[in-house]
mmCIF file of C-alpha atoms in Angstrom:
data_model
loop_
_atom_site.group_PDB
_atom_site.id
_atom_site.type_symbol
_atom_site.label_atom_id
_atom_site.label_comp_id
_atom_site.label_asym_id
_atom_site.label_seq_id
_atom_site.Cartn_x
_atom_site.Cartn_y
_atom_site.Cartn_z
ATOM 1 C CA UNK A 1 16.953 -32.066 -26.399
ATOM 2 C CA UNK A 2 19.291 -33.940 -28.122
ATOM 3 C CA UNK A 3 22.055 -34.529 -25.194
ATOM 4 C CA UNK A 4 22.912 -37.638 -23.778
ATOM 5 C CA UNK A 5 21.688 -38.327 -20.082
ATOM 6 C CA UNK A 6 25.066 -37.788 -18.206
ATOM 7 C CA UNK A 7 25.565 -34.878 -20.082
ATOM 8 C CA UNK A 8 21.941 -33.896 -19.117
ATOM 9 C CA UNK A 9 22.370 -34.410 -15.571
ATOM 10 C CA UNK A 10 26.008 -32.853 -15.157
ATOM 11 C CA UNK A 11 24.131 -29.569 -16.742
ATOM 12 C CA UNK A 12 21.391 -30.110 -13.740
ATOM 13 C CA UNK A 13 23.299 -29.670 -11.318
ATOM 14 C CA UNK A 14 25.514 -27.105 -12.299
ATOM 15 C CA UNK A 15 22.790 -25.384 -12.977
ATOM 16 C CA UNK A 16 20.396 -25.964 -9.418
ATOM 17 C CA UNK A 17 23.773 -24.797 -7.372
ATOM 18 C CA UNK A 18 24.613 -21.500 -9.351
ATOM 19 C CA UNK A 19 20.438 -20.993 -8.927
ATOM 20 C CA UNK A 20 20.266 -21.785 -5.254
ATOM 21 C CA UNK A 21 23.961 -20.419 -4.335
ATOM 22 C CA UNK A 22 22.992 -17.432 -6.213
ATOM 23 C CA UNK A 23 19.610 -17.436 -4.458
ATOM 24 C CA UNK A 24 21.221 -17.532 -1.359
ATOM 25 C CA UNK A 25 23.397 -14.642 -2.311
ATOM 26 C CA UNK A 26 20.621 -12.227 -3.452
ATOM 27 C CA UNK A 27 18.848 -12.676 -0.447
ATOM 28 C CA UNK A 28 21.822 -12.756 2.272
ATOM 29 C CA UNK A 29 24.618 -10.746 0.797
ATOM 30 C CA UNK A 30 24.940 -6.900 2.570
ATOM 31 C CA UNK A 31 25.772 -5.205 -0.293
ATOM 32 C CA UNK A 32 22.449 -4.927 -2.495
ATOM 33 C CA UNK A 33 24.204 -4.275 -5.607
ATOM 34 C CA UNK A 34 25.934 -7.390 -5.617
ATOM 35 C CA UNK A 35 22.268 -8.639 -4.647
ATOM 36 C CA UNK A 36 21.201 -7.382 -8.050
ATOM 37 C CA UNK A 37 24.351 -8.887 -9.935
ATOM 38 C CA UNK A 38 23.518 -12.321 -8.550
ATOM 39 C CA UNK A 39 19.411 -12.137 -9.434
ATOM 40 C CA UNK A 40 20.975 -11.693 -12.992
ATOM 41 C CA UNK A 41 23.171 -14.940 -12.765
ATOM 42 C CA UNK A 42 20.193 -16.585 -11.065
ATOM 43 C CA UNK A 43 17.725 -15.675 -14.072
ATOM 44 C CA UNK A 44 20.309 -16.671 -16.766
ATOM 45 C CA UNK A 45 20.865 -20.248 -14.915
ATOM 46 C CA UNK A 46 17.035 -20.244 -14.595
ATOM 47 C CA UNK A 47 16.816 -19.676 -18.452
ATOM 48 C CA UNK A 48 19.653 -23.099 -18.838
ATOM 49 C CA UNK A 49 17.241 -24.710 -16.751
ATOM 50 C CA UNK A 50 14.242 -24.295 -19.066
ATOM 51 C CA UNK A 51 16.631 -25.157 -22.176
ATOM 52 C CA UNK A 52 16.985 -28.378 -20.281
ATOM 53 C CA UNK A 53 13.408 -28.702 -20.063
ATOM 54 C CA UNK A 54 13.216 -28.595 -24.139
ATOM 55 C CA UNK A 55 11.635 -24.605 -23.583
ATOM 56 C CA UNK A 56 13.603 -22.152 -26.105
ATOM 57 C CA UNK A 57 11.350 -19.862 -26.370
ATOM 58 C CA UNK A 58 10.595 -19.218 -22.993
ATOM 59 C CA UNK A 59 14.142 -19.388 -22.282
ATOM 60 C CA UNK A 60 15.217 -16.878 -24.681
ATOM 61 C CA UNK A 61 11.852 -15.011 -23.268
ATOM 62 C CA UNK A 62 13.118 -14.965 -19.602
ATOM 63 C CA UNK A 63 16.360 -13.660 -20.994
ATOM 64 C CA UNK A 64 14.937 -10.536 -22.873
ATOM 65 C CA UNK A 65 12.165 -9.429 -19.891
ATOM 66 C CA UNK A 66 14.489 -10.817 -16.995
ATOM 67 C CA UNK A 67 17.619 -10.294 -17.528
ATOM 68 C CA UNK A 68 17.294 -7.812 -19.985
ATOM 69 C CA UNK A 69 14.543 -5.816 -18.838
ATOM 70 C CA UNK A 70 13.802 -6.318 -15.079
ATOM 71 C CA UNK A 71 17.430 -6.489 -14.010
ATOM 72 C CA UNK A 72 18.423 -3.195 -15.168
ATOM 73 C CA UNK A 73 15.217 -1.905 -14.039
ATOM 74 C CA UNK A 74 16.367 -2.916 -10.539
ATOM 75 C CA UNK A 75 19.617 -1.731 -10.827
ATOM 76 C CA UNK A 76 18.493 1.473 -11.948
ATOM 77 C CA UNK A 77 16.397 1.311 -8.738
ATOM 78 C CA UNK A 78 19.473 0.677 -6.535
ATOM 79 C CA UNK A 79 21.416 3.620 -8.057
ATOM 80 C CA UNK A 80 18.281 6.087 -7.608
ATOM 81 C CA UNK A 81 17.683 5.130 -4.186
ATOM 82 C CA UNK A 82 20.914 3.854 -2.784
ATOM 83 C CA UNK A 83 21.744 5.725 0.720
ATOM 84 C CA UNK A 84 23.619 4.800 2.721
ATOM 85 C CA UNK A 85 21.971 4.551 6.209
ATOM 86 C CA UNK A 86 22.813 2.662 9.316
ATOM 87 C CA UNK A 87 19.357 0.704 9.847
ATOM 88 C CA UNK A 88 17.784 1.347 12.952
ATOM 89 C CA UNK A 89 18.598 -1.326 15.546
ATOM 90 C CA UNK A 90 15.669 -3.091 16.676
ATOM 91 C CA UNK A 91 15.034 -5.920 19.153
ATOM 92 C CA UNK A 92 12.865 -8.362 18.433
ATOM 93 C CA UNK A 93 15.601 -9.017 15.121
ATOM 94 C CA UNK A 94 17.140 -12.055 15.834
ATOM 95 C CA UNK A 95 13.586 -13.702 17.372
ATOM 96 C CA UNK A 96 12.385 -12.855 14.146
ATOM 97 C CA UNK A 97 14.907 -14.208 11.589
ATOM 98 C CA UNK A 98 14.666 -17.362 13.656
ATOM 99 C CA UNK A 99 11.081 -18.244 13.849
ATOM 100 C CA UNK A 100 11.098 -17.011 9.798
ATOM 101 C CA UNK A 101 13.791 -19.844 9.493
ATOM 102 C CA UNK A 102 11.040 -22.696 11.378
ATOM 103 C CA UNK A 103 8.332 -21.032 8.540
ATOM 104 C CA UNK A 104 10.052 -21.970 5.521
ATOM 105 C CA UNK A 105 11.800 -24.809 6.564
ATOM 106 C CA UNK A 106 8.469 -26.116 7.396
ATOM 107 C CA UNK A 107 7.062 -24.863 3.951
ATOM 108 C CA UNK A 108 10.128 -27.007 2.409
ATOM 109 C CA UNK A 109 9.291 -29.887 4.044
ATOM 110 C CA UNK A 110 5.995 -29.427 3.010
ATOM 111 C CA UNK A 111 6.560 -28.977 -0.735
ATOM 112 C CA UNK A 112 9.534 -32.062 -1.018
ATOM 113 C CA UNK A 113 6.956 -34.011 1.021
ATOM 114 C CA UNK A 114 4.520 -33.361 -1.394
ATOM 115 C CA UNK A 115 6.735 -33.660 -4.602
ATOM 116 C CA UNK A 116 8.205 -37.227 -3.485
ATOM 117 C CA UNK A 117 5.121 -38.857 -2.206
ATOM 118 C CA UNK A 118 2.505 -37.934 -5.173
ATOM 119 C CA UNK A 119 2.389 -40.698 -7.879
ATOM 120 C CA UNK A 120 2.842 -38.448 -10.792
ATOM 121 C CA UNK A 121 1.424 -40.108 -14.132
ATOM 122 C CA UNK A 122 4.244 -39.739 -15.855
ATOM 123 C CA UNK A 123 4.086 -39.838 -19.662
ATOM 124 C CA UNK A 124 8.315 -38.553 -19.478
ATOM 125 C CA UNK A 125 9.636 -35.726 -20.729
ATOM 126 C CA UNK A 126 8.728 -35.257 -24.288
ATOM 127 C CA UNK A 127 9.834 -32.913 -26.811
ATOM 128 C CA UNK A 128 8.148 -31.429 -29.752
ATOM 129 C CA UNK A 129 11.579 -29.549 -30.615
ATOM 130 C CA UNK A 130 10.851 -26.537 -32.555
ATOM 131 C CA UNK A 131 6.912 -27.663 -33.219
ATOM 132 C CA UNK A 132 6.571 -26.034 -30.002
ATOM 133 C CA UNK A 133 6.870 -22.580 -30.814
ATOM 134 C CA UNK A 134 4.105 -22.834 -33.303
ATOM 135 C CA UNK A 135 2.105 -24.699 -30.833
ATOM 136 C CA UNK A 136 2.590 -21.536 -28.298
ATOM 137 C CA UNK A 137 1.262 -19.167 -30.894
ATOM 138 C CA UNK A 138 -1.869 -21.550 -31.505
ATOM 139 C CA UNK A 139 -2.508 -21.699 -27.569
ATOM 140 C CA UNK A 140 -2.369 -17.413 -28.014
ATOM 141 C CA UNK A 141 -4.172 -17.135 -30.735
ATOM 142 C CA UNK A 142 -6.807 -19.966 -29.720
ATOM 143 C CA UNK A 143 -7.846 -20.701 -26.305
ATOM 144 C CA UNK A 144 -5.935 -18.480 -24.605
ATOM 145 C CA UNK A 145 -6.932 -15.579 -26.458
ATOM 146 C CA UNK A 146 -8.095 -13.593 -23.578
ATOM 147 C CA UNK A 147 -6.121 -13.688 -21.206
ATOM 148 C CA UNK A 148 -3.304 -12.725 -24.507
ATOM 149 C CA UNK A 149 -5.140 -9.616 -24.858
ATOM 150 C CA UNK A 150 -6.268 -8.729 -20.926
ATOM 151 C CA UNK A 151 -1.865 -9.397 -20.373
ATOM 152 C CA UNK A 152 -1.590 -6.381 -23.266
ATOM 153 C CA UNK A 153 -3.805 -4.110 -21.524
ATOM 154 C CA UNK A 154 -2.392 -5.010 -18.509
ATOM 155 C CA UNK A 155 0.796 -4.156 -19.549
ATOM 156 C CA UNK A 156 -0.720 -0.629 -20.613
ATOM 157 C CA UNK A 157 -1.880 0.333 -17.049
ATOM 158 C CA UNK A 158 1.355 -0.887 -15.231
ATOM 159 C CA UNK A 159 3.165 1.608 -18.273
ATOM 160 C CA UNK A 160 0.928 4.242 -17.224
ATOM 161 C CA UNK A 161 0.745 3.441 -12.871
ATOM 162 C CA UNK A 162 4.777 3.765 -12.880
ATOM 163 C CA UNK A 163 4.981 6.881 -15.118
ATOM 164 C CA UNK A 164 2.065 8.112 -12.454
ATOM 165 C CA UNK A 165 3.707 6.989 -9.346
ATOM 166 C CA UNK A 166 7.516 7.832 -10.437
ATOM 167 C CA UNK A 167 6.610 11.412 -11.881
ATOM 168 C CA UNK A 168 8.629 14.080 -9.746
ATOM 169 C CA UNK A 169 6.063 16.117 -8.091
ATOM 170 C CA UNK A 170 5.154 19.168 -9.274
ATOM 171 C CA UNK A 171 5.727 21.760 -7.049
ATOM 172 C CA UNK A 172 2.268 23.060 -5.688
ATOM 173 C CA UNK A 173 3.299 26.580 -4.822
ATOM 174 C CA UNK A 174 5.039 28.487 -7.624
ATOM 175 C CA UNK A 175 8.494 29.297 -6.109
ATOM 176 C CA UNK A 176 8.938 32.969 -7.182
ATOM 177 C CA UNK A 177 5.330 34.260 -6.939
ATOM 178 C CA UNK A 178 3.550 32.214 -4.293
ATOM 179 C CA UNK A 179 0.634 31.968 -6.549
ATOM 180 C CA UNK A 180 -0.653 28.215 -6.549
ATOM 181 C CA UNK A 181 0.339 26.400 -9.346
ATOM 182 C CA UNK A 182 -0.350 24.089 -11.539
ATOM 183 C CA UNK A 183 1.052 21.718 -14.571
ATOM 184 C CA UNK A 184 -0.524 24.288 -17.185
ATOM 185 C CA UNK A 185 1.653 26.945 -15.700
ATOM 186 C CA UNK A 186 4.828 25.577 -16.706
ATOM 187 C CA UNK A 187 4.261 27.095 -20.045
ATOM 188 C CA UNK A 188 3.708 30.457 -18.244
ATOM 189 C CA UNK A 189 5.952 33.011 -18.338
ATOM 190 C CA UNK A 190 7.657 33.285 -15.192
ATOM 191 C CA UNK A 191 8.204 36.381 -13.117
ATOM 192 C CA UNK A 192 11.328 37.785 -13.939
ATOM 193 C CA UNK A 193 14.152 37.846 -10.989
ATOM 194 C CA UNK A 194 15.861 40.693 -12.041
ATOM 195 C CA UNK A 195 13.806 43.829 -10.691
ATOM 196 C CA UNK A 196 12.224 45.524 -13.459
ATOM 197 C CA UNK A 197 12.540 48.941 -15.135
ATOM 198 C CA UNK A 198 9.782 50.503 -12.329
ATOM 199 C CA UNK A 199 12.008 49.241 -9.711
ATOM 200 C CA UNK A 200 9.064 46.880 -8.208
ATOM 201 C CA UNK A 201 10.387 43.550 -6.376
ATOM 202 C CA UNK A 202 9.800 41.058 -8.125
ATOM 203 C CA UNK A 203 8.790 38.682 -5.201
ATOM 204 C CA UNK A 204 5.849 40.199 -4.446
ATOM 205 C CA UNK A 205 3.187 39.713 -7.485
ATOM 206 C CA UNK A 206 1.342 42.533 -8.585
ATOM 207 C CA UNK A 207 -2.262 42.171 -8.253
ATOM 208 C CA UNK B 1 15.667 -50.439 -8.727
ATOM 209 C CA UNK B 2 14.751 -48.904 -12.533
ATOM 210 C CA UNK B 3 17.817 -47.594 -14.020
ATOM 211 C CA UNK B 4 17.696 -43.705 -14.436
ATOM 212 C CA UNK B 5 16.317 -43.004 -17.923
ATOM 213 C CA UNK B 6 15.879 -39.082 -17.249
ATOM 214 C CA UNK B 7 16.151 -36.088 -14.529
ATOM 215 C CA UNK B 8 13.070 -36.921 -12.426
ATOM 216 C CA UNK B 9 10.324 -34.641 -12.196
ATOM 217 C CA UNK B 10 10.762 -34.186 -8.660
ATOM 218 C CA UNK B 11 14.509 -33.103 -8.767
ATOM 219 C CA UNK B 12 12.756 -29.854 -10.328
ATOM 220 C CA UNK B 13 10.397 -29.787 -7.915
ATOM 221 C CA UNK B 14 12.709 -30.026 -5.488
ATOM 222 C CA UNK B 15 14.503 -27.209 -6.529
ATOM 223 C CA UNK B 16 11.534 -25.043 -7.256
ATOM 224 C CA UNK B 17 10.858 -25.421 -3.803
ATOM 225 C CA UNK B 18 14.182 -24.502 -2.120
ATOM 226 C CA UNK B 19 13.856 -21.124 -4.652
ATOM 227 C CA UNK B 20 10.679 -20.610 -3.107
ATOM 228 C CA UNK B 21 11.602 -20.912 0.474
ATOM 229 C CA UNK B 22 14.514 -18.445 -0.033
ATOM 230 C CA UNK B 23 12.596 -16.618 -1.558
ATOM 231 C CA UNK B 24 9.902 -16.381 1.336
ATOM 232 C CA UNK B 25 12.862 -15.568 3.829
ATOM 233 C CA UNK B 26 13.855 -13.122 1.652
ATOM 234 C CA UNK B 27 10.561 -11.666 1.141
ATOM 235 C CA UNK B 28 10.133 -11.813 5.338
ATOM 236 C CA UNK B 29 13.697 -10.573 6.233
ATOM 237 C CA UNK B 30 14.857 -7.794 4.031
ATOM 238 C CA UNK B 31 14.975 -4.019 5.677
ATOM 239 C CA UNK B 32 16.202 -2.930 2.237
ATOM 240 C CA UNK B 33 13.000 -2.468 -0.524
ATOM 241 C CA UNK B 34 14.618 -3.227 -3.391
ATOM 242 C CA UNK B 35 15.674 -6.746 -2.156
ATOM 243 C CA UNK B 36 11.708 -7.307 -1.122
ATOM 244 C CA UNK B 37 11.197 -6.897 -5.045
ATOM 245 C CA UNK B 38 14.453 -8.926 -5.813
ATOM 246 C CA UNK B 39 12.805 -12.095 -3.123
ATOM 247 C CA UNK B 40 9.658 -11.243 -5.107
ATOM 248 C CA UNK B 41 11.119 -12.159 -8.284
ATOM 249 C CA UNK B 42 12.878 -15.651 -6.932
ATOM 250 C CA UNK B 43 9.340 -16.455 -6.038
ATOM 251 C CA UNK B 44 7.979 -16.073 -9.134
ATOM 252 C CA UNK B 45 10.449 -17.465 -10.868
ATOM 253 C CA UNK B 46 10.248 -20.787 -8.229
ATOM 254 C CA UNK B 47 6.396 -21.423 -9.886
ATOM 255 C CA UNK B 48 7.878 -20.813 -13.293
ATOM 256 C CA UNK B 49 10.388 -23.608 -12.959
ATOM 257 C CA UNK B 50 7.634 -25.489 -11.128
ATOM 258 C CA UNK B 51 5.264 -24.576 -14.700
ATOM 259 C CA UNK B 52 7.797 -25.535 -17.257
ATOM 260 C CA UNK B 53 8.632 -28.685 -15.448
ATOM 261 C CA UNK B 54 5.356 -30.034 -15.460
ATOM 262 C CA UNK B 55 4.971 -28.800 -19.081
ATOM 263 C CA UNK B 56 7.364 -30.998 -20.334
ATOM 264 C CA UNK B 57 6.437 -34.106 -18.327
ATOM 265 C CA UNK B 58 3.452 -34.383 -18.158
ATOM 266 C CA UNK B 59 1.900 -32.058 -20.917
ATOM 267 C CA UNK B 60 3.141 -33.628 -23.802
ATOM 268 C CA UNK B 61 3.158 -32.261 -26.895
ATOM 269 C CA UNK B 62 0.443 -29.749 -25.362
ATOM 270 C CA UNK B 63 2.657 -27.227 -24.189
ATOM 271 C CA UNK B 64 0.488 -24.998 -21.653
ATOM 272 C CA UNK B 65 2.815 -24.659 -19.075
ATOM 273 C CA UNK B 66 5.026 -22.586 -21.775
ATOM 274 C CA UNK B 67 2.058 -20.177 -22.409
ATOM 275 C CA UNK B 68 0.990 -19.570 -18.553
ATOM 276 C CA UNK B 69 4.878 -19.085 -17.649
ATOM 277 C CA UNK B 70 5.228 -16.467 -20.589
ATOM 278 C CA UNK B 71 1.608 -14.832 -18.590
ATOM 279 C CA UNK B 72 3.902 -15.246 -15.644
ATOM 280 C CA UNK B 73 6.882 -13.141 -17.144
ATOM 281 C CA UNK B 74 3.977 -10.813 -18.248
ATOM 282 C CA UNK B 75 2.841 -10.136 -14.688
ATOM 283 C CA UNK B 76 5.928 -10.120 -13.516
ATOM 284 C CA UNK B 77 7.664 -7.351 -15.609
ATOM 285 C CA UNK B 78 3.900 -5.139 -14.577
ATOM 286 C CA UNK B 79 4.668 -5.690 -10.859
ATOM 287 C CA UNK B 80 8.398 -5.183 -11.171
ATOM 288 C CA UNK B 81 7.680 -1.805 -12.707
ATOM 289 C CA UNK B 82 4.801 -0.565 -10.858
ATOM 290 C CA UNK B 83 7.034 -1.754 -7.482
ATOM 291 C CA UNK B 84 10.009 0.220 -8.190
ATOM 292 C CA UNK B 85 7.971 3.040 -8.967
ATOM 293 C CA UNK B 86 6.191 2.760 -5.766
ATOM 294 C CA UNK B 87 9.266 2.604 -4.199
ATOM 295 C CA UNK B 88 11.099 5.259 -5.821
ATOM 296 C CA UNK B 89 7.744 7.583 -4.645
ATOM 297 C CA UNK B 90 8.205 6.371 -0.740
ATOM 298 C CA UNK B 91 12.080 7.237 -1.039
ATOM 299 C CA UNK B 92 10.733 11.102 -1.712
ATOM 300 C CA UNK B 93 8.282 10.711 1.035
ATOM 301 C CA UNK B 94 10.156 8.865 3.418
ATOM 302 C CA UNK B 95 14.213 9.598 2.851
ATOM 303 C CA UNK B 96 15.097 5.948 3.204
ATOM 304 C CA UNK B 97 14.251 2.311 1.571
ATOM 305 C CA UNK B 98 14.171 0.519 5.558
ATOM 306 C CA UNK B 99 10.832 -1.458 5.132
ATOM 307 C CA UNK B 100 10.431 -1.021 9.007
ATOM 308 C CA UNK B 101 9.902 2.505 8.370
ATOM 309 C CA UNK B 102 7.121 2.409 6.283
ATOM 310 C CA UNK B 103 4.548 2.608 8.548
ATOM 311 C CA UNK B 104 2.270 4.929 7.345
ATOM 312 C CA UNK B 105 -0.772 2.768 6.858
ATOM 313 C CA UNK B 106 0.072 0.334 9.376
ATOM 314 C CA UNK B 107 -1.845 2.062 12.284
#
């Protein structure tokens, strides 16, 4: 990218605090809508970052499926499921948020040990500009041809397992009649409510 | 002491990590489901940052940290979708998104 270094590095770290603030907030904030707001602001600094790192594509990528796709997908979520309940008190809480604290503050000093001390053979940061958008479609279309197509299929079952698994149930019992029932019945022609001309009830079926 | 000529690689590993971790406590902590999938997400997108780093430092002009991260994104709009489906089935079941009370297979 075409920016001068201070410029560069004043768009860093703007953008690693609204991504780890807004980290922060997702995960710690009460209120799980603003949760949701935040992962949005978090994905669109996360797309800045990648236009830093001389990735359009991808960037304009994570802003279609992230932002655009899974975000409201979550927020959907939060307005289909969003009681609210006073969680059930339990004891061991505080124990627990603690020793999870030691974990991944042991993880991070893990990882920053890890990404300081390697000797990294650094060629520097190089960019192909716009060349690399055609290079992406060779990798697809080349090498990583497989794995294109096994992602499309993949993306064909996940379709499928969430209309599967989100599909209101059908009601096993048909409410009027009693008579079990199934998905081809609800073409059938119910049982009217009314009582009929004979003066039958109509919640007991006729045989 | 080399004057600066770039953002080092590991300031972006760096923060790929600290997304990680947060996302980890996240992932550990939550009692509400859909923030589980939101810590999910910060994970995933913690290796992507980690991906596109190393793409354009040490790749070159071979860019094949772009093409995993968009299989990344793939995978990750699949699980988002299958997850809040999942979820959206144990909130009929269940009455309630508390991950403590979803039990059922636990024992």
């Amino acid at each position: 990218m075409g920016l001068a270094l201070s410029t560069r590095i004043i768009c860093f770290l703007l953008l690693s605090g609204a991504l780890l603030l807004g980290a922060l907030g997702v995960v710690l904030l009460p209120n799980v809508v603003y949760s949701a707001f935040l992962l949005g602001g978090v994905l669109l600094s996360m797309a800045g970052l990648y236009l830093l790192l001389n990735a359009s594509f991808v960037a304009a990528a994570q802003v279609l499926v992230y932002v655009g796709a899974v975000n409201v997908l979550i927020l959907f979520a939060i307005m289909l499921v969003n009681k609210r309940e006073p969680l059930r008190p339990m004891r061991v809480l505080l124990l627990r948020r603690l020793l999870s604290v030691g974990v991944c503050l042991g993880l991070l000093a893990l990882l920053v040990q890890v990404a300081l001390t390697t000797p990294w053979a650094l060629p520097g940061p190089a960019s192909i500009g716009e060349a690399a958008l055609t290079r992406i479609g060779e990798h697809f279309f080349t090498d990583y041809l497989l794995p294109f197509e096994v992602a499309s299929v993949l993306l064909l079952m996940a379709m499928i397992g969430a209309i599967v698994l989100a599909r209101r149930d059908v009601l096993a019992r048909d409410v009027v009649t009693g008579e079990p029932a199934d998905q081809a019945l609800l073409e059938r022609q119910r049982t009217p409510l009314l009582p009929s001309q004979d003066g039958s009830s109509p919640s007991v079926p006729s045989p | 002491m080399m004057p600066i000529t770039d953002i080092p690689l590991q300031a972006y590993l760096v923060v790929a990590a600290i997304l990680f971790c947060i996302g980890v406590w996240g992932l550990i902590n939550s009692r509400n489901a859909v923030r589980v999938l939101m810590s999910i997400e910060l994970m995933l997108n913690a290796v992507n940052l980690n991906m596109m780093a190393f793409s354009s430092y040490l790749d070159g002009a071979q860019v094949r940290g772009q093409v995993f991260a968009v299989f990344v994104i793939t995978v990750a709009a699949a699980e988002a979708a299958v997850g809040l489906a999942i979820l959206l089935s144990l909130y009929r079941n269940r009455d309630t998104v508390d991950m403590e009370q979803f039990n059922l297979l636990r024992w």
